[in-house]
Amino acid sequence: MGKPTGFMEYKREKGKEQSPINRIKNWNEYSSKLTDEALRKQGARCMDCGTPFCHMGIEIRNTTAGCPINNLIPEWNDLVYKGKWQEALERLQMTNNFPEFTGRVCPAPCEGSCTLAISDPAVSIKSIERTIIDKAFENGWVTPRIPNSRTGKKIAIIGSGPAGLASADDLNQAGHSVTVYERADRAGGLLMYGIPNMKLEKDIVERRVHLLQQEGIDFILNTEVGKDITAEELKSSYDAVILCIGAQKQRELHMDGSKSNGVHLAMDYLSSTTKSLLDSNFADGQFINTKGKDVIVIGGGDTGADCVATAIRQKCRSVVQFGKHPQLPNTRAEDNLWPTDPAVFKLEYAYEEASEQFGKDPREYLIQTTKIISDLEGNLKELHTVQMEKILGEDGFHYFKEIIGTEKVWSAQYLFVAIGFEGPEQTLADQFGVKIVNKKIAASTKDYATNVDGVFTAGDARKGQSLIVWAIKEGQDVAKKVDEYVMKQPVVL
Ligand SMILES: Cc1cc2nc3c(=O)[nH]c(=O)nc-3n(C[C@H](O)[C@H](O)[C@H](O)COP(=O)(O)OP(=O)(O)OC[C@H]3O[C@@H](n4cnc5c(N)ncnc54)[C@H](O)[C@@H]3O)c2cc1C
Ligand code: SF4
């Protein structure tokens, strides 16, 4: 433990961020770094707890407590306090394949379960993690680790999101020959074509993919398994196949008017924006442009927030985000005690930006869309809504009830639907003959094996839509199980 009294001497610090009004002028990453001196103080705030809840990584009532990949947080906090950055990097790389992703966009459940957070703001764990890895890349400490020998075993991974990349990394390091199939034109899954550039710049993703290629992993892009190459071909050419295909089937809005021009699924909006930015800095016009328009986002979650921030950067005239649930409380509710992740009101980046740009938080709570109206040409014109109240029924369940007299009409030319995901696509599962149960490919964390011999699964496809850190964890775990499996099998020639 660096400084026993650090937690009493120093306060939590946040790096200086570009002001929202300036950062919405571009698509660059908006987060910022703390200075080395400020980070040393943050490291000194760590109390090196006997039971470090920050690193335990478990799920309590469907929320994450601590770091799912069990990052050795107190150890690197101490090393950063002492200025031993390279040693901190060694510790970080023991548990985290891609700290440059989590250090930027992980919601940091570790901080919610930091013991200091019981009485004070948590240690700045995520900023420390990010700086360790950024410094390592800047100083050339991250170099390709090419395995000394090969086992002769061949593994195909379908999908290059964080689960696919983490399993590819670990299996390659174990000496197996790994091929990753990806249907998109760039690798990274939602890291590339989901999370917007201002949260995670895409050269950060490409830098890691390039490193993995240098280490020996083969990436086959623009190739949809099930269409461009069959499941049978893969099964017969590889010793094992891992389905890391995500859970990107989007939930659609089923109501009159939802096919009007201007109504789009959130992911179509987000992915086309990123692709056009990367391909041509928007010169190709291959994106949905909300400039000068009124935008409504249905869905109160993070995907909806990313749509809000994207529309603001496109200079929309107005933006509103509809959510079904009430506003979160400012402090933990009685059933949301430490060390679970705090479900409290936050002014996320998109809402901070909207508040500055339009003078108002864009979120509308407890609101139900009742009608979508288009004009004679079929173009979206307006949404009709009603306010709801959440009431506790006699059976102990909560219900939503309309409040009469709260009907309202909203003008809109664009509507983005961000109401969640419905699991992996059925067609590929059918080709492999794997079972989907409750919108997830059926496999337990005991062995990550599907019902088909030699076919495994991990990430959102198995767990349901989650977080990058969970996808990395699943990728690591499936790699161990696949390694065990193939080492008992004869080599496929
Ligand atoms: C808009 C958005 C923002 C998010 N922001 C955050 C965030 O800030 N922080 C965070 O922690 N999490 C965030 N998430 C969640 C996180 O991105 C996912 O949990 C994570 O990416 C899941 O990883 P995965 O590898 O399982 O799947 P994915 O990242 O979904 O990757 C699956 C890949 O499989 C490919 N694929 C599918 N079928 C085939 C096929 N037949 N052939 C070839 N390739 C195929 C897809 O093209 C895709 O590239 C966000 C999610 C969304 C939608
Ligand atoms: S990966 Fe996420 S949970 Fe783990 S230490 Fe980093 S920010 Fe915290």
Coordinates of N, CA and C and ligand atoms in Angstrom, one line a residue, residues 101-102 104-108 126 157-165 181-184 186-196 199 220 222-229 243-248 266-267 270 302-304 306-307 421 425 427-428 432 458-462 464-472 474, ligand 1:
F101 N -9.5 -0.5 -24.3 CA -10.9 -0.4 -24.5 C -11.6 -0.1 -23.2
T102 N -11.4 -1.0 -22.2 CA -12.1 -0.8 -20.9 C -11.7 0.5 -20.2
R104 N -11.3 3.2 -21.5 CA -12.1 4.3 -22.1 C -13.6 4.1 -21.9
V105 N -14.1 3.0 -22.1 CA -15.6 2.9 -22.1 C -16.2 1.9 -21.2
C106 N -15.4 1.3 -20.3 CA -16.1 0.4 -19.3 C -16.8 1.3 -18.3
P107 N -18.0 1.0 -17.9 CA -18.8 1.8 -16.9 C -18.2 1.7 -15.5
A108 N -17.1 0.9 -15.4 CA -16.3 0.8 -14.2 C -17.1 0.3 -12.9
K126 N -10.6 3.6 -13.2 CA -10.6 3.6 -14.7 C -9.6 4.5 -15.3
I157 N -12.9 -18.7 -35.1 CA -13.8 -17.8 -34.3 C -14.6 -17.0 -35.2
I158 N -15.9 -17.0 -34.9 CA -16.8 -16.2 -35.8 C -17.2 -15.0 -35.0
G159 N -16.8 -13.8 -35.5 CA -17.1 -12.6 -34.8 C -15.9 -12.0 -34.2
S160 N -15.7 -10.7 -34.5 CA -14.4 -10.0 -34.0 C -14.7 -9.0 -33.0
G161 N -15.8 -9.1 -32.2 CA -16.0 -8.2 -31.1 C -15.1 -8.5 -30.0
P162 N -15.2 -7.9 -28.8 CA -14.3 -8.1 -27.7 C -14.2 -9.6 -27.2
A163 N -15.3 -10.3 -27.3 CA -15.3 -11.7 -26.9 C -14.4 -12.5 -27.9
G164 N -14.7 -12.3 -29.2 CA -13.9 -13.0 -30.3 C -12.4 -12.6 -30.2
L165 N -12.2 -11.4 -30.0 CA -10.8 -10.9 -29.9 C -10.0 -11.5 -28.7
Y181 N -13.3 -15.0 -38.4 CA -14.2 -14.6 -39.5 C -15.1 -13.4 -39.1
E182 N -15.2 -12.4 -39.9 CA -16.0 -11.2 -39.6 C -16.7 -10.8 -40.8
R183 N -18.0 -10.5 -40.7 CA -18.8 -10.1 -41.9 C -18.6 -8.7 -42.2
A184 N -18.2 -7.9 -41.2 CA -18.1 -6.4 -41.5 C -16.7 -6.2 -42.2
R186 N -14.5 -4.1 -41.3 CA -13.4 -3.8 -40.3 C -13.7 -4.7 -39.0
A187 N -12.6 -5.1 -38.4 CA -12.8 -5.9 -37.2 C -13.1 -5.1 -36.0
G188 N -13.7 -5.7 -35.0 CA -13.9 -5.0 -33.7 C -15.3 -5.2 -33.2
G189 N -16.3 -5.7 -34.0 CA -17.6 -5.8 -33.5 C -18.2 -4.5 -33.1
L190 N -18.9 -4.4 -32.0 CA -19.5 -3.2 -31.5 C -18.4 -2.2 -31.1
L191 N -17.2 -2.6 -30.9 CA -16.1 -1.6 -30.6 C -15.9 -0.7 -31.8
M192 N -16.1 -1.3 -33.0 CA -15.9 -0.6 -34.2 C -17.2 0.1 -34.7
Y193 N -18.3 -0.7 -34.8 CA -19.5 -0.2 -35.5 C -20.7 -0.1 -34.5
G194 N -20.4 0.1 -33.2 CA -21.5 0.3 -32.3 C -21.2 1.5 -31.5
I195 N -20.2 1.4 -30.7 CA -19.8 2.5 -29.8 C -19.3 3.7 -30.7
P196 N -19.8 4.9 -30.5 CA -19.4 6.0 -31.4 C -18.0 6.4 -31.2
K199 N -16.6 8.2 -28.2 CA -16.3 7.4 -26.9 C -15.1 6.6 -27.1
I220 N -10.3 -12.8 -41.4 CA -10.9 -12.9 -42.7 C -12.2 -12.0 -42.6
N222 N -15.2 -9.2 -44.3 CA -16.2 -9.2 -45.4 C -16.7 -10.6 -45.6
T223 N -16.7 -11.4 -44.6 CA -17.1 -12.8 -44.8 C -18.2 -13.2 -43.8
E224 N -19.4 -13.5 -44.3 CA -20.4 -13.9 -43.4 C -20.5 -15.4 -43.4
V225 N -20.3 -15.9 -42.2 CA -20.4 -17.4 -42.0 C -21.9 -17.7 -42.1
G226 N -22.1 -18.8 -42.9 CA -23.6 -19.1 -43.1 C -24.0 -18.7 -44.5
K227 N -23.2 -17.8 -45.1 CA -23.6 -17.3 -46.4 C -22.4 -17.5 -47.3
D228 N -21.3 -16.8 -47.0 CA -20.1 -16.9 -47.8 C -19.3 -18.2 -47.6
I229 N -19.5 -18.7 -46.4 CA -18.8 -20.0 -46.1 C -19.8 -20.8 -45.2
L243 N -18.5 -19.5 -31.5 CA -19.5 -18.5 -32.0 C -19.5 -17.3 -31.1
C244 N -18.8 -16.2 -31.5 CA -18.8 -14.9 -30.8 C -19.6 -13.9 -31.6
I245 N -20.8 -14.2 -31.9 CA -21.5 -13.4 -33.0 C -22.3 -12.3 -32.4
G246 N -22.2 -12.1 -31.1 CA -22.9 -11.0 -30.4 C -24.4 -11.2 -30.3
A247 N -25.2 -10.2 -29.9 CA -26.6 -10.3 -29.8 C -27.2 -9.1 -30.4
Q248 N -26.9 -8.9 -31.7 CA -27.3 -7.6 -32.4 C -28.6 -7.6 -33.1
A266 N -31.7 2.1 -34.1 CA -30.6 2.9 -33.6 C -29.3 2.4 -34.2
M267 N -29.1 1.1 -34.3 CA -27.8 0.6 -34.7 C -27.6 0.9 -36.2
L270 N -26.2 4.5 -35.9 CA -24.9 4.6 -35.3 C -23.8 4.0 -36.2
D302 N -28.2 3.3 -22.9 CA -26.9 3.8 -23.4 C -26.9 4.0 -24.9
T303 N -27.5 3.0 -25.6 CA -27.6 3.1 -27.0 C -28.3 4.3 -27.5
G304 N -29.4 4.6 -26.8 CA -30.2 5.8 -27.0 C -29.3 7.1 -26.8
D306 N -26.1 7.3 -27.0 CA -25.2 7.5 -28.1 C -25.9 8.1 -29.4
C307 N -27.1 7.8 -29.6 CA -27.9 8.4 -30.7 C -28.0 9.9 -30.4
F421 N -32.2 -5.4 -27.5 CA -31.8 -6.4 -28.5 C -32.5 -7.7 -28.2
E425 N -28.5 -13.9 -34.2 CA -29.4 -14.2 -35.3 C -29.6 -15.7 -35.4
T427 N -30.4 -17.7 -38.0 CA -30.0 -18.5 -39.2 C -28.6 -19.2 -39.0
L428 N -27.7 -18.5 -38.4 CA -26.3 -19.1 -38.2 C -26.4 -20.2 -37.2
F432 N -25.5 -24.3 -37.7 CA -24.6 -25.1 -36.9 C -25.4 -26.1 -36.1
A458 N -19.5 -17.7 -26.8 CA -19.1 -16.7 -25.7 C -19.5 -15.3 -26.0
G459 N -19.5 -14.5 -25.0 CA -19.9 -13.1 -25.2 C -21.4 -12.8 -25.2
D460 N -21.8 -11.7 -25.9 CA -23.2 -11.4 -25.9 C -24.1 -12.5 -26.4
A461 N -23.6 -13.3 -27.4 CA -24.4 -14.3 -28.0 C -24.8 -15.3 -26.9
R462 N -24.0 -15.6 -25.9 CA -24.3 -16.5 -24.9 C -24.9 -15.9 -23.7
G464 N -26.2 -12.6 -23.5 CA -27.1 -11.5 -23.8 C -26.4 -10.2 -23.8
Q465 N -27.0 -9.1 -24.3 CA -26.3 -7.8 -24.4 C -25.7 -7.4 -23.1
S466 N -24.4 -7.1 -23.0 CA -23.8 -6.8 -21.7 C -22.8 -5.7 -21.9
L467 N -21.6 -6.0 -21.4 CA -20.5 -5.0 -21.4 C -19.2 -5.5 -22.0
I468 N -18.4 -4.7 -22.5 CA -17.1 -5.1 -23.1 C -16.3 -6.0 -22.1
V469 N -16.3 -5.5 -20.8 CA -15.5 -6.3 -19.8 C -16.0 -7.7 -19.6
W470 N -17.4 -7.9 -19.7 CA -17.9 -9.2 -19.6 C -17.6 -10.0 -20.9
A471 N -17.6 -9.4 -22.0 CA -17.2 -10.1 -23.3 C -15.8 -10.5 -23.2
I472 N -14.9 -9.7 -22.7 CA -13.5 -10.1 -22.5 C -13.4 -11.3 -21.6
E474 N -15.7 -13.6 -20.9 CA -16.2 -14.7 -21.6 C -15.2 -15.3 -22.6
Ligands
LIG1 C1 -24.5 1.3 -29.2 C2 -23.8 0.5 -28.1 C3 -22.9 1.1 -27.3 C4 -22.3 0.4 -26.3 N1 -21.4 1.0 -25.4 C5 -20.8 0.3 -24.5 C6 -19.9 1.0 -23.6 O1 -19.7 2.2 -23.6 N2 -19.2 0.2 -22.7 C7 -19.4 -1.2 -22.6 O2 -18.7 -1.8 -21.8 N3 -20.2 -1.8 -23.4 C8 -20.9 -1.1 -24.4 N4 -21.8 -1.7 -25.2 C9 -21.9 -3.2 -25.1 C10 -20.7 -3.9 -25.8 O3 -20.3 -3.3 -27.0 C11 -21.1 -5.4 -26.0 O4 -21.5 -6.0 -24.9 C12 -19.8 -6.1 -26.6 O5 -19.3 -5.5 -27.8 C13 -20.2 -7.6 -26.9 O6 -19.1 -8.2 -27.5 P1 -19.2 -9.5 -28.4 O7 -17.8 -9.8 -28.8 O8 -20.0 -10.6 -27.7 O9 -20.1 -9.2 -29.6 P2 -20.1 -8.0 -30.7 O10 -19.3 -6.8 -30.2 O11 -21.6 -7.7 -31.0 O12 -19.4 -8.6 -32.0 C14 -20.1 -9.6 -32.7 C15 -19.4 -9.7 -34.1 O13 -19.8 -10.9 -34.8 C16 -20.0 -10.6 -36.1 N5 -20.9 -11.6 -36.7 C17 -22.1 -11.9 -36.4 N6 -22.6 -12.9 -37.2 C18 -21.6 -13.2 -38.1 C19 -21.5 -14.1 -39.1 N7 -22.5 -15.0 -39.5 N8 -20.3 -14.2 -39.8 C20 -19.3 -13.4 -39.5 N9 -19.3 -12.4 -38.5 C21 -20.5 -12.4 -37.8 C22 -20.6 -9.2 -36.1 O14 -20.5 -8.5 -37.4 C23 -19.8 -8.5 -35.0 O15 -18.7 -7.9 -35.5 C24 -22.5 -1.0 -26.2 C25 -23.4 -1.6 -27.1 C26 -24.0 -0.9 -28.0 C27 -25.0 -1.6 -28.9

